[in-house]
Structures are given as structure tokens and as C-alpha cells.
């Protein structure tokens, strides 16, 4: 009994929730979250393609769902996830070359990733509305 | 003194016998995904809400169909590697982990074959 208790209550190393969020940490988490979200989001792309290949009627049905308000909100989120993951990925590719690692620069890059992803997302939707 | 055999050192595959292959393929597909993402966004923005006939006409262009096939292949390979890392990071029960890793492969192949078939069908005239 006593032994089992000791095993059950032994201290664990601290995890995410005890740290104060900092930009590089938040972007790192968002990189994984956006990647995981798009893992399932790509289902929509595949569905859209299969719908188009299935004929006009099913394509119209698919488009009606994607262009509904909930559909558009999901697609807007998908666009942002894609842009954020792309910019975050470019950041990682730069780091792979050994550059831009120091504290101030990496924090600026983290902010640039966030601001850039929001900016590109808005730009894409303005273009989509204009086309 | 190193206990590694000369052959082991030359192969450089480490205890998992995979070396840096996962890392490298992740990076290769990441680089490919940057232009392919921009292509996909451009294509979806210009096609979204258009008639079924317009989709057929656009995808009957070999360049568009080939671009879409490359995009799906590279993205699906990349996301399979990424999800593998997520599973290996968070799932510690061996049985569940193996099932999820298999599921990861099934999921990406199912999507890839579905999207690939759809693209080819549209590319060959719907």
C-alpha cells in the first residue's frame, strides 16, 4: 500500500502549464496544432475533388456545404492554418541552415509568422471575394 | 572508446535503423510544399464557386492536373510523417501506438488514392 502510493505520487517533471507563454513557444505549439488540424482538413480538399469527379449534382451539394456560413468559417480557419504552417515551416528551414537563432531575432520571427499568416489569410480572402 | 562496429559507423543508421531518413524526407516535402501550397491556394481561389463545367475545363489541362497530383502526394507524405511524430510523442502504450501508426498510413493512403483518382478522372475529361 505504502509503496504503491509512493509510486503513484512521485513527482513528475513540470509540463507546459507551468511556463509563461512566450512568442517562440506559442508559435511552436501553433505549428503542431495547425499541422494536426490540416491533417483532417485535407479531407475537405479530397472531398471537393471527389465531388467534382462524381458529377454536377454532387458537386453542387458539396459546394453548398462548403460555401455555407459554417463551411466558410472552417475554410477561413483552414486558410490561416495553411499560411501559418507554411511561414512557420519556412522559419524552420531557415533555422536548419543555422541562421537567425538568437533570442531577439527568433522572437521577432515568431511575431512575423503570426502577423504574416493573418495578413496572407486576409489577402487571400480579399482576392477570393474579388475573383 | 566507441563500442560501435565499423559497419554501424559507416551506415550511420542508429538504434532505430532509420538514420536521418524521417528528418530528411520531412524537409524535402516541406520545401516542395511551399510552391505547391501557393499553387493550391491560387487554384482553389480561382475555382471556388465556379460551375462544374469550369472545374472540368480547368482540370482537363495536364499542367493543372499534374500540379494537383504533386501537391496531394507531397502534402500527404509530409502530413503522414508529421502525424507519426505526434503519435510517437504522445502515445506511450505500445499496442495503441502501433494501431495508430497503421491508421495513419491507412488514412493518408485512402485520401491520396481518392484524391488521385478524382484528379485523374477529371483530367481525362470527367
Short mmCIF file of C-alpha atoms in Angstrom, two decimals:
data_model
loop_
_atom_site.label_atom_id
_atom_site.label_comp_id
_atom_site.label_asym_id
_atom_site.label_seq_id
_atom_site.Cartn_x
_atom_site.Cartn_y
_atom_site.Cartn_z
CA UNK A 1 0.00 0.00 0.00
CA UNK A 2 2.61 2.50 1.12
CA UNK A 3 4.89 1.52 -1.74
CA UNK A 4 2.12 1.80 -4.31
CA UNK A 5 1.36 5.29 -3.01
CA UNK A 6 4.93 6.41 -3.38
CA UNK A 7 4.97 5.19 -6.95
CA UNK A 8 1.66 6.87 -7.72
CA UNK A 9 2.63 10.21 -6.17
CA UNK A 10 6.21 10.52 -7.29
CA UNK A 11 6.93 13.95 -8.70
CA UNK A 12 6.76 14.43 -12.44
CA UNK A 13 8.83 16.91 -14.39
CA UNK A 14 6.96 20.17 -14.98
CA UNK A 15 4.94 20.41 -18.17
CA UNK A 16 3.66 23.21 -20.41
CA UNK A 17 1.19 24.80 -17.99
CA UNK A 18 3.80 26.00 -15.51
CA UNK A 19 5.70 28.07 -18.06
CA UNK A 20 4.79 31.63 -19.00
CA UNK A 21 3.89 31.59 -22.70
CA UNK A 22 6.47 33.32 -24.89
CA UNK A 23 6.12 34.01 -28.64
CA UNK A 24 8.51 31.27 -29.87
CA UNK A 25 6.82 28.71 -27.63
CA UNK A 26 3.33 29.69 -28.73
CA UNK A 27 4.31 29.57 -32.43
CA UNK A 28 5.88 26.15 -31.89
CA UNK A 29 2.65 24.86 -30.36
CA UNK A 30 0.58 26.50 -33.11
CA UNK A 31 2.82 24.88 -35.73
CA UNK A 32 1.91 21.43 -34.42
CA UNK A 33 -1.75 22.34 -33.87
CA UNK A 34 -2.17 23.78 -37.39
CA UNK A 35 -0.41 20.75 -38.88
CA UNK A 36 -2.64 18.34 -36.99
CA UNK A 37 -5.75 20.34 -37.93
CA UNK A 38 -4.86 20.28 -41.63
CA UNK A 39 -4.23 16.52 -41.39
CA UNK A 40 -8.02 16.28 -41.11
CA UNK A 41 -8.70 19.46 -43.09
CA UNK A 42 -7.28 17.89 -46.24
CA UNK A 43 -10.34 15.63 -46.15
CA UNK A 44 -12.27 18.67 -47.41
CA UNK A 45 -9.91 19.10 -50.38
CA UNK A 46 -10.20 15.40 -51.24
CA UNK A 47 -13.98 15.55 -50.79
CA UNK A 48 -14.25 18.57 -53.08
CA UNK A 49 -12.19 16.78 -55.77
CA UNK A 50 -14.17 13.54 -55.45
CA UNK A 51 -17.41 15.55 -55.56
CA UNK A 52 -16.30 17.27 -58.76
CA UNK A 53 -15.41 13.87 -60.24
CA UNK A 54 -18.81 12.48 -59.21
CA UNK A 55 -20.81 14.85 -61.40
CA UNK A 56 -22.60 18.22 -61.31
CA UNK A 57 -25.32 17.30 -58.79
CA UNK A 58 -22.97 16.02 -56.08
CA UNK A 59 -20.53 18.84 -56.80
CA UNK A 60 -23.31 21.39 -56.19
CA UNK A 61 -24.20 19.65 -52.91
CA UNK A 62 -20.54 19.75 -51.78
CA UNK A 63 -20.18 23.38 -52.75
CA UNK A 64 -23.40 24.32 -50.94
CA UNK A 65 -21.98 22.92 -47.70
CA UNK A 66 -18.52 24.47 -48.15
CA UNK A 67 -19.97 27.88 -49.02
CA UNK A 68 -22.44 27.90 -46.09
CA UNK A 69 -21.52 30.07 -43.10
CA UNK A 70 -20.11 27.20 -41.01
CA UNK A 71 -18.30 25.94 -44.11
CA UNK A 72 -16.77 29.34 -44.81
CA UNK A 73 -15.62 29.69 -41.19
CA UNK A 74 -13.88 26.30 -41.43
CA UNK A 75 -12.29 27.27 -44.77
CA UNK A 76 -11.12 30.60 -43.31
CA UNK A 77 -9.52 28.72 -40.42
CA UNK A 78 -8.03 26.24 -42.89
CA UNK A 79 -6.50 29.12 -44.89
CA UNK A 80 -4.96 30.61 -41.76
CA UNK A 81 -3.64 27.21 -40.61
CA UNK A 82 -2.09 26.66 -44.04
CA UNK A 83 -0.43 30.07 -44.10
CA UNK A 84 0.76 29.82 -40.51
CA UNK A 85 2.19 26.34 -41.03
CA UNK A 86 3.86 27.45 -44.27
CA UNK A 87 5.52 30.50 -42.70
CA UNK A 88 6.41 28.53 -39.58
CA UNK A 89 7.90 25.87 -41.84
CA UNK A 90 9.99 28.42 -43.74
CA UNK A 91 11.21 29.63 -40.33
CA UNK A 92 12.27 26.08 -39.50
CA UNK A 93 14.02 25.73 -42.86
CA UNK A 94 15.99 28.93 -42.15
CA UNK A 95 16.91 27.54 -38.73
CA UNK A 96 18.09 24.34 -40.43
CA UNK A 97 20.82 26.42 -42.06
CA UNK A 98 21.94 27.60 -38.60
CA UNK A 99 20.83 31.21 -39.03
CA UNK A 100 18.53 33.56 -37.05
CA UNK A 101 18.67 31.55 -33.83
CA UNK A 102 19.44 34.28 -31.30
CA UNK A 103 16.81 35.25 -28.75
CA UNK A 104 15.73 38.64 -30.10
CA UNK A 105 15.68 37.54 -33.75
CA UNK A 106 13.78 34.31 -33.10
CA UNK A 107 11.18 36.25 -31.09
CA UNK A 108 10.79 38.74 -33.96
CA UNK A 109 10.45 35.82 -36.39
CA UNK A 110 7.75 34.33 -34.17
CA UNK A 111 5.75 37.56 -34.31
CA UNK A 112 6.38 37.82 -38.05
CA UNK A 113 4.96 34.32 -38.50
CA UNK A 114 1.75 35.26 -36.70
CA UNK A 115 1.31 38.68 -38.33
CA UNK A 116 2.30 37.32 -41.75
CA UNK A 117 -0.13 34.41 -41.54
CA UNK A 118 -3.05 36.66 -40.60
CA UNK A 119 -2.08 39.14 -43.33
CA UNK A 120 -1.80 36.47 -46.04
CA UNK A 121 -5.10 34.89 -44.96
CA UNK A 122 -6.94 38.21 -45.22
CA UNK A 123 -5.25 38.91 -48.57
CA UNK A 124 -6.29 35.51 -49.96
CA UNK A 125 -9.91 36.06 -48.92
CA UNK A 126 -9.97 39.55 -50.42
CA UNK A 127 -8.64 38.04 -53.67
CA UNK A 128 -11.22 35.22 -53.46
CA UNK A 129 -14.01 37.75 -52.98
CA UNK A 130 -12.75 39.81 -55.92
CA UNK A 131 -12.39 36.90 -58.38
CA UNK B 1 36.30 4.19 -26.79
CA UNK B 2 33.37 3.65 -29.05
CA UNK B 3 31.60 0.30 -28.90
CA UNK B 4 30.06 0.81 -32.33
CA UNK B 5 31.12 -1.51 -35.12
CA UNK B 6 32.89 -0.02 -38.16
CA UNK B 7 29.93 -1.03 -40.34
CA UNK B 8 27.50 0.66 -37.91
CA UNK B 9 29.51 3.88 -38.05
CA UNK B 10 29.60 3.89 -41.83
CA UNK B 11 25.89 3.20 -42.21
CA UNK B 12 25.05 5.80 -39.53
CA UNK B 13 21.56 4.39 -39.01
CA UNK B 14 21.47 4.45 -35.19
CA UNK B 15 19.38 2.23 -32.92
CA UNK B 16 16.15 2.78 -34.84
CA UNK B 17 17.95 1.70 -38.06
CA UNK B 18 16.43 4.62 -39.90
CA UNK B 19 19.17 7.20 -39.63
CA UNK B 20 18.05 10.71 -40.61
CA UNK B 21 15.61 9.49 -43.27
CA UNK B 22 12.48 10.72 -41.47
CA UNK B 23 14.01 14.17 -40.88
CA UNK B 24 15.26 14.42 -44.45
CA UNK B 25 12.01 13.37 -46.13
CA UNK B 26 10.14 15.76 -43.84
CA UNK B 27 12.39 18.60 -45.06
CA UNK B 28 12.26 17.61 -48.75
CA UNK B 29 8.45 17.55 -48.72
CA UNK B 30 8.42 20.79 -46.67
CA UNK B 31 10.43 22.59 -49.35
CA UNK B 32 8.20 21.14 -52.08
CA UNK B 33 5.08 22.15 -50.16
CA UNK B 34 5.88 25.88 -50.25
CA UNK B 35 5.37 26.39 -54.02
CA UNK B 36 2.73 23.64 -54.12
CA UNK B 37 0.75 25.39 -51.36
CA UNK B 38 0.79 28.66 -53.29
CA UNK B 39 -0.36 26.74 -56.40
CA UNK B 40 -3.20 25.07 -54.48
CA UNK B 41 -4.34 28.35 -52.92
CA UNK B 42 -4.28 30.05 -56.33
CA UNK B 43 -6.24 27.18 -57.91
CA UNK B 44 -8.89 26.99 -55.17
CA UNK B 45 -9.32 30.78 -55.07
CA UNK B 46 -9.85 30.89 -58.84
CA UNK B 47 -12.16 27.83 -58.94
CA UNK B 48 -14.22 28.14 -55.75
CA UNK B 49 -17.87 28.75 -56.59
CA UNK B 50 -17.37 28.22 -60.32
CA UNK B 51 -19.61 25.92 -62.36
CA UNK B 52 -18.96 22.21 -62.63
CA UNK B 53 -18.11 22.70 -66.30
CA UNK B 54 -15.40 25.23 -65.38
CA UNK B 55 -13.86 22.71 -62.98
CA UNK B 56 -13.85 20.10 -65.75
CA UNK B 57 -12.30 22.51 -68.25
CA UNK B 58 -9.60 23.66 -65.79
CA UNK B 59 -8.62 20.19 -64.61
CA UNK B 60 -8.52 18.85 -68.15
CA UNK B 61 -5.33 20.90 -68.52
CA UNK B 62 -2.44 18.47 -67.91
CA UNK B 63 -0.38 21.10 -66.10
CA UNK B 64 -3.16 21.73 -63.57
CA UNK B 65 -3.86 18.02 -63.06
CA UNK B 66 -0.15 17.18 -62.69
CA UNK B 67 0.30 20.10 -60.28
CA UNK B 68 -2.61 18.87 -58.17
CA UNK B 69 -1.26 15.30 -58.11
CA UNK B 70 2.15 16.57 -56.99
CA UNK B 71 0.51 18.76 -54.34
CA UNK B 72 -1.54 15.94 -52.87
CA UNK B 73 1.39 13.49 -52.95
CA UNK B 74 3.83 15.87 -51.26
CA UNK B 75 1.35 17.15 -48.69
CA UNK B 76 0.10 13.68 -47.79
CA UNK B 77 3.64 12.33 -47.39
CA UNK B 78 4.53 15.34 -45.24
CA UNK B 79 1.46 15.05 -43.02
CA UNK B 80 1.95 11.30 -42.59
CA UNK B 81 5.47 11.98 -41.27
CA UNK B 82 4.14 14.76 -39.03
CA UNK B 83 1.33 12.68 -37.55
CA UNK B 84 3.78 9.82 -36.99
CA UNK B 85 5.87 12.18 -34.84
CA UNK B 86 2.81 13.37 -32.92
CA UNK B 87 1.72 9.77 -32.23
CA UNK B 88 5.21 8.77 -31.13
CA UNK B 89 5.43 11.84 -28.86
CA UNK B 90 2.15 11.39 -27.00
CA UNK B 91 1.11 7.72 -27.19
CA UNK B 92 3.18 5.51 -24.95
CA UNK B 93 1.08 2.31 -24.85
CA UNK B 94 2.77 0.06 -27.40
CA UNK B 95 -0.37 -1.60 -28.79
CA UNK B 96 -2.34 1.63 -29.23
CA UNK B 97 0.70 3.30 -30.76
CA UNK B 98 1.14 0.59 -33.40
CA UNK B 99 -2.59 0.70 -34.24
CA UNK B 100 -2.50 4.48 -34.61
CA UNK B 101 0.64 4.35 -36.76
CA UNK B 102 -1.12 1.83 -39.02
CA UNK B 103 -4.21 4.02 -39.04
CA UNK B 104 -2.01 6.97 -40.03
CA UNK B 105 -0.83 5.06 -43.09
CA UNK B 106 -4.35 3.86 -43.97
CA UNK B 107 -5.78 7.39 -43.65
CA UNK B 108 -3.16 9.06 -45.84
CA UNK B 109 -3.32 6.33 -48.49
CA UNK B 110 -7.13 6.42 -48.54
CA UNK B 111 -7.10 10.18 -49.07
CA UNK B 112 -4.29 10.00 -51.60
CA UNK B 113 -5.93 7.30 -53.71
CA UNK B 114 -9.34 9.05 -53.53
CA UNK B 115 -7.98 12.46 -54.49
CA UNK B 116 -5.63 10.96 -57.07
CA UNK B 117 -8.43 9.01 -58.74
CA UNK B 118 -10.67 12.10 -58.75
CA UNK B 119 -7.93 14.26 -60.28
CA UNK B 120 -7.18 11.68 -62.98
CA UNK B 121 -10.88 11.21 -63.79
CA UNK B 122 -11.35 14.98 -64.09
CA UNK B 123 -8.10 15.26 -66.01
CA UNK B 124 -9.24 12.67 -68.53
CA UNK B 125 -12.49 14.55 -69.11
CA UNK B 126 -14.70 13.79 -66.06
#
